[in-house]
mmCIF file with all atom_site columns, C-alpha atoms in Angstrom:
data_model
loop_
_atom_site.group_PDB
_atom_site.id
_atom_site.type_symbol
_atom_site.label_atom_id
_atom_site.label_alt_id
_atom_site.label_comp_id
_atom_site.label_asym_id
_atom_site.label_entity_id
_atom_site.label_seq_id
_atom_site.pdbx_PDB_ins_code
_atom_site.Cartn_x
_atom_site.Cartn_y
_atom_site.Cartn_z
_atom_site.occupancy
_atom_site.B_iso_or_equiv
_atom_site.pdbx_formal_charge
_atom_site.auth_seq_id
_atom_site.auth_comp_id
_atom_site.auth_asym_id
_atom_site.auth_atom_id
_atom_site.pdbx_PDB_model_num
ATOM 1   C CA . TYR A 1 1   ? -186.864 168.232 -22.728 1.00 0.00 ? 1   TYR A CA 1
ATOM 2   C CA . THR A 1 2   ? -186.226 165.881 -19.804 1.00 0.00 ? 2   THR A CA 1
ATOM 3   C CA . LYS A 1 3   ? -188.823 163.384 -21.051 1.00 0.00 ? 3   LYS A CA 1
ATOM 4   C CA . ILE A 1 4   ? -187.350 163.443 -24.568 1.00 0.00 ? 4   ILE A CA 1
ATOM 5   C CA . TYR A 1 5   ? -183.808 163.019 -23.220 1.00 0.00 ? 5   TYR A CA 1
ATOM 6   C CA . ASP A 1 6   ? -184.784 160.149 -20.903 1.00 0.00 ? 6   ASP A CA 1
ATOM 7   C CA . PHE A 1 7   ? -186.634 158.404 -23.715 1.00 0.00 ? 7   PHE A CA 1
ATOM 8   C CA . GLY A 1 8   ? -183.635 158.844 -25.990 1.00 0.00 ? 8   GLY A CA 1
ATOM 9   C CA . GLN A 1 9   ? -181.158 157.401 -23.530 1.00 0.00 ? 9   GLN A CA 1
ATOM 10  C CA . ARG A 1 10  ? -183.400 154.364 -22.982 1.00 0.00 ? 10  ARG A CA 1
ATOM 11  C CA . ARG A 1 11  ? -184.510 153.684 -26.561 1.00 0.00 ? 11  ARG A CA 1
ATOM 12  C CA . ALA A 1 12  ? -182.440 155.737 -28.997 1.00 0.00 ? 12  ALA A CA 1
ATOM 13  C CA . ARG A 1 13  ? -178.893 156.294 -27.726 1.00 0.00 ? 13  ARG A CA 1
ATOM 14  C CA . ALA A 1 14  ? -177.462 156.236 -31.239 1.00 0.00 ? 14  ALA A CA 1
ATOM 15  C CA . LEU A 1 15  ? -179.711 159.176 -32.137 1.00 0.00 ? 15  LEU A CA 1
ATOM 16  C CA . LEU A 1 16  ? -178.609 161.111 -29.047 1.00 0.00 ? 16  LEU A CA 1
ATOM 17  C CA . LYS A 1 17  ? -174.957 160.499 -29.863 1.00 0.00 ? 17  LYS A CA 1
ATOM 18  C CA . PHE A 1 18  ? -175.534 161.751 -33.398 1.00 0.00 ? 18  PHE A CA 1
ATOM 19  C CA . PHE A 1 19  ? -177.367 164.822 -32.070 1.00 0.00 ? 19  PHE A CA 1
ATOM 20  C CA . TYR A 1 20  ? -174.669 165.761 -29.565 1.00 0.00 ? 20  TYR A CA 1
ATOM 21  C CA . GLY A 1 21  ? -171.794 165.025 -31.904 1.00 0.00 ? 21  GLY A CA 1
ATOM 22  C CA . SER A 1 22  ? -172.926 166.213 -35.310 1.00 0.00 ? 22  SER A CA 1
ATOM 23  C CA . VAL A 1 23  ? -175.581 168.954 -35.437 1.00 0.00 ? 23  VAL A CA 1
ATOM 24  C CA . GLY A 1 24  ? -173.885 172.357 -35.655 1.00 0.00 ? 24  GLY A CA 1
ATOM 25  C CA . VAL A 1 25  ? -170.399 170.905 -35.415 1.00 0.00 ? 25  VAL A CA 1
ATOM 26  C CA . ASP A 1 26  ? -168.938 173.254 -38.040 1.00 0.00 ? 26  ASP A CA 1
ATOM 27  C CA . SER A 1 27  ? -169.546 176.481 -36.150 1.00 0.00 ? 27  SER A CA 1
ATOM 28  C CA . GLY A 1 28  ? -170.750 175.362 -32.755 1.00 0.00 ? 28  GLY A CA 1
ATOM 29  C CA . SER A 1 29  ? -173.901 177.429 -33.282 1.00 0.00 ? 29  SER A CA 1
ATOM 30  C CA . SER A 1 30  ? -176.654 175.540 -35.066 1.00 0.00 ? 30  SER A CA 1
ATOM 31  C CA . LYS A 1 31  ? -179.577 177.281 -36.804 1.00 0.00 ? 31  LYS A CA 1
ATOM 32  C CA . LEU A 1 32  ? -181.591 174.128 -36.150 1.00 0.00 ? 32  LEU A CA 1
ATOM 33  C CA . LEU A 1 33  ? -181.035 174.470 -32.401 1.00 0.00 ? 33  LEU A CA 1
ATOM 34  C CA . TYR A 1 34  ? -182.219 178.077 -32.458 1.00 0.00 ? 34  TYR A CA 1
ATOM 35  C CA . ILE A 1 35  ? -185.409 176.925 -34.204 1.00 0.00 ? 35  ILE A CA 1
ATOM 36  C CA . MET A 1 36  ? -185.929 174.008 -31.807 1.00 0.00 ? 36  MET A CA 1
ATOM 37  C CA . HIS A 1 37  ? -185.449 176.152 -28.710 1.00 0.00 ? 37  HIS A CA 1
ATOM 38  C CA . ARG A 1 38  ? -187.780 178.846 -30.008 1.00 0.00 ? 38  ARG A CA 1
ATOM 39  C CA . ALA A 1 39  ? -190.455 176.136 -30.257 1.00 0.00 ? 39  ALA A CA 1
ATOM 40  C CA . LEU A 1 40  ? -189.728 174.951 -26.688 1.00 0.00 ? 40  LEU A CA 1
ATOM 41  C CA . VAL A 1 41  ? -189.197 178.303 -24.975 1.00 0.00 ? 41  VAL A CA 1
ATOM 42  C CA . TYR A 1 42  ? -192.647 178.476 -23.265 1.00 0.00 ? 42  TYR A CA 1
ATOM 43  C CA . ASN A 1 43  ? -192.659 181.064 -20.448 1.00 0.00 ? 43  ASN A CA 1
ATOM 44  C CA . PHE A 1 44  ? -189.000 182.087 -20.545 1.00 0.00 ? 44  PHE A CA 1
ATOM 45  C CA . ARG A 1 45  ? -189.896 185.654 -21.476 1.00 0.00 ? 45  ARG A CA 1
ATOM 46  C CA . ASP A 1 46  ? -192.194 185.814 -18.430 1.00 0.00 ? 46  ASP A CA 1
ATOM 47  C CA . LEU A 1 47  ? -189.219 184.958 -16.219 1.00 0.00 ? 47  LEU A CA 1
ATOM 48  C CA . LEU A 1 48  ? -187.153 187.681 -17.839 1.00 0.00 ? 48  LEU A CA 1
ATOM 49  C CA . GLU A 1 49  ? -189.917 190.214 -17.289 1.00 0.00 ? 49  GLU A CA 1
ATOM 50  C CA . LYS A 1 50  ? -190.174 189.207 -13.652 1.00 0.00 ? 50  LYS A CA 1
ATOM 51  C CA . PHE A 1 51  ? -186.467 189.247 -12.756 1.00 0.00 ? 51  PHE A CA 1
ATOM 52  C CA . LYS A 1 52  ? -185.006 191.741 -15.274 1.00 0.00 ? 52  LYS A CA 1
ATOM 53  C CA . PRO A 1 53  ? -181.562 190.070 -15.107 1.00 0.00 ? 53  PRO A CA 1
ATOM 54  C CA . ASP A 1 54  ? -178.262 191.747 -15.872 1.00 0.00 ? 54  ASP A CA 1
ATOM 55  C CA . TYR A 1 55  ? -176.594 188.362 -16.238 1.00 0.00 ? 55  TYR A CA 1
ATOM 56  C CA . VAL A 1 56  ? -178.037 184.932 -17.101 1.00 0.00 ? 56  VAL A CA 1
ATOM 57  C CA . PHE A 1 57  ? -175.908 182.072 -15.811 1.00 0.00 ? 57  PHE A CA 1
ATOM 58  C CA . CYS A 1 58  ? -176.609 178.684 -17.414 1.00 0.00 ? 58  CYS A CA 1
ATOM 59  C CA . SER A 1 59  ? -175.521 175.165 -16.416 1.00 0.00 ? 59  SER A CA 1
ATOM 60  C CA . HIS A 1 60  ? -176.968 173.508 -19.536 1.00 0.00 ? 60  HIS A CA 1
ATOM 61  C CA . PHE A 1 61  ? -176.808 174.385 -23.211 1.00 0.00 ? 61  PHE A CA 1
ATOM 62  C CA . SER A 1 62  ? -180.620 174.696 -23.578 1.00 0.00 ? 62  SER A CA 1
ATOM 63  C CA . PRO A 1 63  ? -180.931 177.700 -21.218 1.00 0.00 ? 63  PRO A CA 1
ATOM 64  C CA . GLY A 1 64  ? -178.007 179.136 -23.177 1.00 0.00 ? 64  GLY A CA 1
ATOM 65  C CA . TYR A 1 65  ? -180.096 179.013 -26.349 1.00 0.00 ? 65  TYR A CA 1
ATOM 66  C CA . PHE A 1 66  ? -183.262 180.240 -24.591 1.00 0.00 ? 66  PHE A CA 1
ATOM 67  C CA . SER A 1 67  ? -181.276 183.191 -23.253 1.00 0.00 ? 67  SER A CA 1
ATOM 68  C CA . ALA A 1 68  ? -179.773 183.850 -26.677 1.00 0.00 ? 68  ALA A CA 1
ATOM 69  C CA . LEU A 1 69  ? -183.240 184.257 -28.219 1.00 0.00 ? 69  LEU A CA 1
ATOM 70  C CA . TYR A 1 70  ? -184.025 187.274 -26.015 1.00 0.00 ? 70  TYR A CA 1
ATOM 71  C CA . LYS A 1 71  ? -180.598 188.796 -25.402 1.00 0.00 ? 71  LYS A CA 1
ATOM 72  C CA . ASN A 1 72  ? -181.154 191.729 -27.780 1.00 0.00 ? 72  ASN A CA 1
ATOM 73  C CA . ASP A 1 73  ? -184.501 192.529 -26.136 1.00 0.00 ? 73  ASP A CA 1
ATOM 74  C CA . TYR A 1 74  ? -183.237 192.580 -22.534 1.00 0.00 ? 74  TYR A CA 1
ATOM 75  C CA . HIS A 1 75  ? -179.543 193.487 -22.984 1.00 0.00 ? 75  HIS A CA 1
ATOM 76  C CA . TYR A 1 76  ? -178.096 191.056 -20.448 1.00 0.00 ? 76  TYR A CA 1
ATOM 77  C CA . LYS A 1 77  ? -174.896 189.055 -20.643 1.00 0.00 ? 77  LYS A CA 1
ATOM 78  C CA . ILE A 1 78  ? -174.861 185.252 -20.762 1.00 0.00 ? 78  ILE A CA 1
ATOM 79  C CA . GLY A 1 79  ? -172.452 182.919 -19.018 1.00 0.00 ? 79  GLY A CA 1
ATOM 80  C CA . ILE A 1 80  ? -172.485 179.157 -19.367 1.00 0.00 ? 80  ILE A CA 1
ATOM 81  C CA . VAL A 1 81  ? -170.739 176.600 -17.175 1.00 0.00 ? 81  VAL A CA 1
ATOM 82  C CA . VAL A 1 82  ? -169.886 173.440 -19.092 1.00 0.00 ? 82  VAL A CA 1
ATOM 83  C CA . THR A 1 83  ? -170.700 170.506 -16.801 1.00 0.00 ? 83  THR A CA 1
ATOM 84  C CA . ASP A 1 84  ? -169.043 167.805 -18.926 1.00 0.00 ? 84  ASP A CA 1
ATOM 85  C CA . TYR A 1 85  ? -165.408 166.852 -19.410 1.00 0.00 ? 85  TYR A CA 1
ATOM 86  C CA . TYR A 1 86  ? -166.176 166.730 -23.112 1.00 0.00 ? 86  TYR A CA 1
ATOM 87  C CA . VAL A 1 87  ? -167.437 169.855 -24.867 1.00 0.00 ? 87  VAL A CA 1
ATOM 88  C CA . HIS A 1 88  ? -170.003 168.918 -27.516 1.00 0.00 ? 88  HIS A CA 1
ATOM 89  C CA . PRO A 1 89  ? -170.752 171.716 -30.019 1.00 0.00 ? 89  PRO A CA 1
ATOM 90  C CA . HIS A 1 90  ? -174.181 172.582 -28.619 1.00 0.00 ? 90  HIS A CA 1
ATOM 91  C CA . TRP A 1 91  ? -172.624 174.245 -25.580 1.00 0.00 ? 91  TRP A CA 1
ATOM 92  C CA . VAL A 1 92  ? -171.661 177.048 -27.956 1.00 0.00 ? 92  VAL A CA 1
ATOM 93  C CA . ASN A 1 93  ? -173.845 179.728 -29.489 1.00 0.00 ? 93  ASN A CA 1
ATOM 94  C CA . ASN A 1 94  ? -173.142 183.184 -30.878 1.00 0.00 ? 94  ASN A CA 1
ATOM 95  C CA . GLU A 1 95  ? -174.682 185.150 -27.997 1.00 0.00 ? 95  GLU A CA 1
ATOM 96  C CA . ILE A 1 96  ? -172.784 183.642 -25.051 1.00 0.00 ? 96  ILE A CA 1
ATOM 97  C CA . ASP A 1 97  ? -170.315 186.056 -23.429 1.00 0.00 ? 97  ASP A CA 1
ATOM 98  C CA . HIS A 1 98  ? -168.421 183.753 -21.051 1.00 0.00 ? 98  HIS A CA 1
ATOM 99  C CA . TYR A 1 99  ? -167.692 180.013 -21.034 1.00 0.00 ? 99  TYR A CA 1
ATOM 100 C CA . PHE A 1 100 ? -166.636 178.404 -17.746 1.00 0.00 ? 100 PHE A CA 1
ATOM 101 C CA . ILE A 1 101 ? -165.079 175.031 -18.540 1.00 0.00 ? 101 ILE A CA 1
ATOM 102 C CA . PRO A 1 102 ? -163.998 172.167 -16.238 1.00 0.00 ? 102 PRO A CA 1
ATOM 103 C CA . HIS A 1 103 ? -160.316 172.116 -17.192 1.00 0.00 ? 103 HIS A CA 1
ATOM 104 C CA . GLU A 1 104 ? -157.811 174.006 -19.322 1.00 0.00 ? 104 GLU A CA 1
ATOM 105 C CA . SER A 1 105 ? -157.252 170.868 -21.424 1.00 0.00 ? 105 SER A CA 1
ATOM 106 C CA . LEU A 1 106 ? -160.688 171.486 -22.977 1.00 0.00 ? 106 LEU A CA 1
ATOM 107 C CA . THR A 1 107 ? -159.767 174.967 -24.201 1.00 0.00 ? 107 THR A CA 1
ATOM 108 C CA . GLU A 1 108 ? -158.701 173.924 -27.693 1.00 0.00 ? 108 GLU A CA 1
ATOM 109 C CA . GLN A 1 109 ? -161.824 171.811 -28.075 1.00 0.00 ? 109 GLN A CA 1
ATOM 110 C CA . ILE A 1 110 ? -164.198 174.661 -27.350 1.00 0.00 ? 110 ILE A CA 1
ATOM 111 C CA . LEU A 1 111 ? -162.145 177.068 -29.476 1.00 0.00 ? 111 LEU A CA 1
ATOM 112 C CA . SER A 1 112 ? -162.593 174.685 -32.417 1.00 0.00 ? 112 SER A CA 1
ATOM 113 C CA . TYR A 1 113 ? -166.318 175.527 -32.381 1.00 0.00 ? 113 TYR A CA 1
ATOM 114 C CA . GLY A 1 114 ? -165.629 179.201 -33.035 1.00 0.00 ? 114 GLY A CA 1
ATOM 115 C CA . VAL A 1 115 ? -165.349 180.592 -29.492 1.00 0.00 ? 115 VAL A CA 1
ATOM 116 C CA . SER A 1 116 ? -162.917 183.475 -28.847 1.00 0.00 ? 116 SER A CA 1
ATOM 117 C CA . LYS A 1 117 ? -160.214 182.572 -26.330 1.00 0.00 ? 117 LYS A CA 1
ATOM 118 C CA . ASN A 1 118 ? -160.913 185.682 -24.228 1.00 0.00 ? 118 ASN A CA 1
ATOM 119 C CA . LYS A 1 119 ? -164.365 184.254 -23.467 1.00 0.00 ? 119 LYS A CA 1
ATOM 120 C CA . VAL A 1 120 ? -163.054 180.968 -22.012 1.00 0.00 ? 120 VAL A CA 1
ATOM 121 C CA . PHE A 1 121 ? -162.350 180.493 -18.293 1.00 0.00 ? 121 PHE A CA 1
ATOM 122 C CA . PRO A 1 122 ? -161.099 177.065 -17.044 1.00 0.00 ? 122 PRO A CA 1
ATOM 123 C CA . TYR A 1 123 ? -162.502 177.358 -13.510 1.00 0.00 ? 123 TYR A CA 1
ATOM 124 C CA . GLY A 1 124 ? -163.710 173.783 -12.915 1.00 0.00 ? 124 GLY A CA 1
ATOM 125 C CA . ILE A 1 125 ? -167.221 172.472 -12.288 1.00 0.00 ? 125 ILE A CA 1
ATOM 126 C CA . PRO A 1 126 ? -169.097 173.948 -9.286  1.00 0.00 ? 126 PRO A CA 1
ATOM 127 C CA . VAL A 1 127 ? -170.527 170.838 -7.619  1.00 0.00 ? 127 VAL A CA 1
ATOM 128 C CA . ALA A 1 128 ? -171.179 171.713 -3.963  1.00 0.00 ? 128 ALA A CA 1
ATOM 129 C CA . LEU A 1 129 ? -169.971 174.188 -1.363  1.00 0.00 ? 129 LEU A CA 1
ATOM 130 C CA . GLU A 1 130 ? -168.729 171.280 0.758   1.00 0.00 ? 130 GLU A CA 1
ATOM 131 C CA . LEU A 1 131 ? -166.055 170.589 -1.844  1.00 0.00 ? 131 LEU A CA 1
ATOM 132 C CA . GLU A 1 132 ? -164.530 174.037 -1.386  1.00 0.00 ? 132 GLU A CA 1
ATOM 133 C CA . HIS A 1 133 ? -162.967 172.694 1.792   1.00 0.00 ? 133 HIS A CA 1
ATOM 134 C CA . GLU A 1 134 ? -160.303 170.036 2.105   1.00 0.00 ? 134 GLU A CA 1
ATOM 135 C CA . ILE A 1 135 ? -161.784 166.548 2.493   1.00 0.00 ? 135 ILE A CA 1
ATOM 136 C CA . ASN A 1 136 ? -160.470 164.437 5.335   1.00 0.00 ? 136 ASN A CA 1
ATOM 137 C CA . LYS A 1 137 ? -158.373 161.852 3.525   1.00 0.00 ? 137 LYS A CA 1
ATOM 138 C CA . ASP A 1 138 ? -158.483 159.275 6.313   1.00 0.00 ? 138 ASP A CA 1
ATOM 139 C CA . ALA A 1 139 ? -162.283 159.534 6.526   1.00 0.00 ? 139 ALA A CA 1
ATOM 140 C CA . ALA A 1 140 ? -162.632 159.127 2.760   1.00 0.00 ? 140 ALA A CA 1
ATOM 141 C CA . GLN A 1 141 ? -160.359 156.079 2.722   1.00 0.00 ? 141 GLN A CA 1
ATOM 142 C CA . LYS A 1 142 ? -162.325 154.517 5.556   1.00 0.00 ? 142 LYS A CA 1
ATOM 143 C CA . ARG A 1 143 ? -165.682 155.317 3.934   1.00 0.00 ? 143 ARG A CA 1
ATOM 144 C CA . PHE A 1 144 ? -164.789 153.555 0.676   1.00 0.00 ? 144 PHE A CA 1
ATOM 145 C CA . GLY A 1 145 ? -162.432 150.933 2.104   1.00 0.00 ? 145 GLY A CA 1
ATOM 146 C CA . LEU A 1 146 ? -159.437 152.325 0.260   1.00 0.00 ? 146 LEU A CA 1
ATOM 147 C CA . SER A 1 147 ? -155.892 151.239 0.964   1.00 0.00 ? 147 SER A CA 1
ATOM 148 C CA . LYS A 1 148 ? -153.452 153.821 2.317   1.00 0.00 ? 148 LYS A CA 1
ATOM 149 C CA . THR A 1 149 ? -150.592 152.207 0.447   1.00 0.00 ? 149 THR A CA 1
ATOM 150 C CA . ARG A 1 150 ? -152.098 151.514 -2.984  1.00 0.00 ? 150 ARG A CA 1
ATOM 151 C CA . ILE A 1 151 ? -153.009 153.818 -5.859  1.00 0.00 ? 151 ILE A CA 1
ATOM 152 C CA . SER A 1 152 ? -156.670 154.799 -6.192  1.00 0.00 ? 152 SER A CA 1
ATOM 153 C CA . ALA A 1 153 ? -158.304 155.652 -9.510  1.00 0.00 ? 153 ALA A CA 1
ATOM 154 C CA . VAL A 1 154 ? -161.776 157.017 -10.332 1.00 0.00 ? 154 VAL A CA 1
ATOM 155 C CA . VAL A 1 155 ? -163.803 156.614 -13.531 1.00 0.00 ? 155 VAL A CA 1
ATOM 156 C CA . MET A 1 156 ? -167.005 158.619 -14.013 1.00 0.00 ? 156 MET A CA 1
ATOM 157 C CA . GLY A 1 157 ? -169.559 158.102 -16.768 1.00 0.00 ? 157 GLY A CA 1
ATOM 158 C CA . SER A 1 158 ? -172.972 159.220 -17.979 1.00 0.00 ? 158 SER A CA 1
ATOM 159 C CA . LYS A 1 159 ? -176.249 157.526 -18.778 1.00 0.00 ? 159 LYS A CA 1
ATOM 160 C CA . VAL A 1 160 ? -175.957 158.146 -22.517 1.00 0.00 ? 160 VAL A CA 1
ATOM 161 C CA . PHE A 1 161 ? -172.347 157.221 -23.306 1.00 0.00 ? 161 PHE A CA 1
ATOM 162 C CA . GLY A 1 162 ? -172.148 154.091 -21.143 1.00 0.00 ? 162 GLY A CA 1
ATOM 163 C CA . GLY A 1 163 ? -170.599 151.870 -23.803 1.00 0.00 ? 163 GLY A CA 1
ATOM 164 C CA . GLU A 1 164 ? -167.452 153.945 -24.157 1.00 0.00 ? 164 GLU A CA 1
ATOM 165 C CA . TRP A 1 165 ? -166.500 154.178 -20.519 1.00 0.00 ? 165 TRP A CA 1
ATOM 166 C CA . PHE A 1 166 ? -167.511 150.568 -19.863 1.00 0.00 ? 166 PHE A CA 1
ATOM 167 C CA . GLU A 1 167 ? -164.764 149.610 -22.306 1.00 0.00 ? 167 GLU A CA 1
ATOM 168 C CA . ILE A 1 168 ? -162.316 151.846 -20.416 1.00 0.00 ? 168 ILE A CA 1
ATOM 169 C CA . VAL A 1 169 ? -163.114 150.126 -17.119 1.00 0.00 ? 169 VAL A CA 1
ATOM 170 C CA . ARG A 1 170 ? -162.821 146.687 -18.723 1.00 0.00 ? 170 ARG A CA 1
ATOM 171 C CA . GLU A 1 171 ? -159.354 147.601 -20.023 1.00 0.00 ? 171 GLU A CA 1
ATOM 172 C CA . ILE A 1 172 ? -158.018 148.847 -16.674 1.00 0.00 ? 172 ILE A CA 1
ATOM 173 C CA . VAL A 1 173 ? -159.729 146.525 -14.172 1.00 0.00 ? 173 VAL A CA 1
ATOM 174 C CA . ASP A 1 174 ? -156.788 144.101 -14.221 1.00 0.00 ? 174 ASP A CA 1
ATOM 175 C CA . PHE A 1 175 ? -154.320 146.506 -12.591 1.00 0.00 ? 175 PHE A CA 1
ATOM 176 C CA . ASP A 1 176 ? -153.553 146.110 -8.884  1.00 0.00 ? 176 ASP A CA 1
ATOM 177 C CA . TYR A 1 177 ? -155.162 149.192 -7.343  1.00 0.00 ? 177 TYR A CA 1
ATOM 178 C CA . ASP A 1 178 ? -158.419 150.514 -5.884  1.00 0.00 ? 178 ASP A CA 1
ATOM 179 C CA . LEU A 1 179 ? -160.759 151.370 -8.765  1.00 0.00 ? 179 LEU A CA 1
ATOM 180 C CA . LEU A 1 180 ? -163.860 153.461 -8.020  1.00 0.00 ? 180 LEU A CA 1
ATOM 181 C CA . VAL A 1 181 ? -166.448 153.698 -10.798 1.00 0.00 ? 181 VAL A CA 1
ATOM 182 C CA . LEU A 1 182 ? -169.182 156.326 -10.604 1.00 0.00 ? 182 LEU A CA 1
ATOM 183 C CA . CYS A 1 183 ? -172.116 155.384 -12.847 1.00 0.00 ? 183 CYS A CA 1
ATOM 184 C CA . GLY A 1 184 ? -174.667 158.104 -12.141 1.00 0.00 ? 184 GLY A CA 1
ATOM 185 C CA . GLU A 1 185 ? -178.112 156.858 -13.177 1.00 0.00 ? 185 GLU A CA 1
ATOM 186 C CA . ASN A 1 186 ? -176.820 154.343 -15.710 1.00 0.00 ? 186 ASN A CA 1
ATOM 187 C CA . LYS A 1 187 ? -177.953 151.223 -13.854 1.00 0.00 ? 187 LYS A CA 1
ATOM 188 C CA . GLU A 1 188 ? -177.527 148.991 -16.895 1.00 0.00 ? 188 GLU A CA 1
ATOM 189 C CA . VAL A 1 189 ? -173.814 149.732 -17.221 1.00 0.00 ? 189 VAL A CA 1
ATOM 190 C CA . MET A 1 190 ? -173.376 149.663 -13.438 1.00 0.00 ? 190 MET A CA 1
ATOM 191 C CA . GLU A 1 191 ? -174.562 146.045 -13.324 1.00 0.00 ? 191 GLU A CA 1
ATOM 192 C CA . ARG A 1 192 ? -172.246 145.105 -16.202 1.00 0.00 ? 192 ARG A CA 1
ATOM 193 C CA . ILE A 1 193 ? -169.255 146.704 -14.465 1.00 0.00 ? 193 ILE A CA 1
ATOM 194 C CA . LYS A 1 194 ? -170.005 144.920 -11.193 1.00 0.00 ? 194 LYS A CA 1
ATOM 195 C CA . LYS A 1 195 ? -169.506 141.608 -13.018 1.00 0.00 ? 195 LYS A CA 1
ATOM 196 C CA . LEU A 1 196 ? -166.000 142.471 -14.238 1.00 0.00 ? 196 LEU A CA 1
ATOM 197 C CA . LYS A 1 197 ? -163.136 140.492 -12.724 1.00 0.00 ? 197 LYS A CA 1
ATOM 198 C CA . GLY A 1 198 ? -159.522 141.578 -12.342 1.00 0.00 ? 198 GLY A CA 1
ATOM 199 C CA . LYS A 1 199 ? -156.736 142.436 -9.933  1.00 0.00 ? 199 LYS A CA 1
ATOM 200 C CA . ALA A 1 200 ? -158.306 145.775 -8.993  1.00 0.00 ? 200 ALA A CA 1
ATOM 201 C CA . ARG A 1 201 ? -160.454 146.158 -5.915  1.00 0.00 ? 201 ARG A CA 1
ATOM 202 C CA . LEU A 1 202 ? -163.554 147.407 -7.713  1.00 0.00 ? 202 LEU A CA 1
ATOM 203 C CA . VAL A 1 203 ? -166.035 149.784 -6.028  1.00 0.00 ? 203 VAL A CA 1
ATOM 204 C CA . VAL A 1 204 ? -169.074 150.599 -8.170  1.00 0.00 ? 204 VAL A CA 1
ATOM 205 C CA . SER A 1 205 ? -171.843 152.985 -7.187  1.00 0.00 ? 205 SER A CA 1
ATOM 206 C CA . SER A 1 206 ? -174.304 155.669 -8.238  1.00 0.00 ? 206 SER A CA 1
ATOM 207 C CA . ILE A 1 207 ? -173.597 159.397 -7.898  1.00 0.00 ? 207 ILE A CA 1
ATOM 208 C CA . CYS A 1 208 ? -175.740 159.709 -4.759  1.00 0.00 ? 208 CYS A CA 1
ATOM 209 C CA . LYS A 1 209 ? -173.960 156.971 -2.814  1.00 0.00 ? 209 LYS A CA 1
ATOM 210 C CA . PHE A 1 210 ? -170.560 158.450 -3.643  1.00 0.00 ? 210 PHE A CA 1
ATOM 211 C CA . TYR A 1 211 ? -171.446 162.037 -2.908  1.00 0.00 ? 211 TYR A CA 1
ATOM 212 C CA . CYS A 1 212 ? -173.671 161.646 0.144   1.00 0.00 ? 212 CYS A CA 1
ATOM 213 C CA . TRP A 1 213 ? -170.955 160.148 2.320   1.00 0.00 ? 213 TRP A CA 1
ATOM 214 C CA . ALA A 1 214 ? -169.952 163.654 3.391   1.00 0.00 ? 214 ALA A CA 1
#
């Protein structure tokens, strides 16, 4: 899956966007995805035999589908934590018991794919235990060279949908504030953003450089 995804984001982004935005959009549970995941499931049943889980907790939609294929055989419950601030329809399938979403503003979006509201929990994205504690504001400002008197804004993007959030940054770079842009592994867009000029003090980096300061 990783090799296919990486190839797609390098050579066929339009196809990935179509896949994430269109397949199964009516119900949020695509028969095609069940078929595809059955073909890719490999040794998932072996893992189930080994661990005999009561609950399968997934941080990606593919394990959600793998788990769905065997739910009736092993009688566990399935929870899925949505790790995007956009819920594409493939996060949803008929066998998932609980959906943990990043923010309550995404509730209506996930409900539109056929999910019952009593299954949705807007608990945020679990990133790291360090973030459970309050971050020292002075240390963070010093680390990134942020002003104590100006507004700071953060834009985060992904390696597939770089075009969309590049346009967002281009639109807002001419405001007078500190603008931090987190590009993840999208080096192509990161280099394009670094070349933007405006009133903002622009700080552009990968996910590792931003996160590892702590």
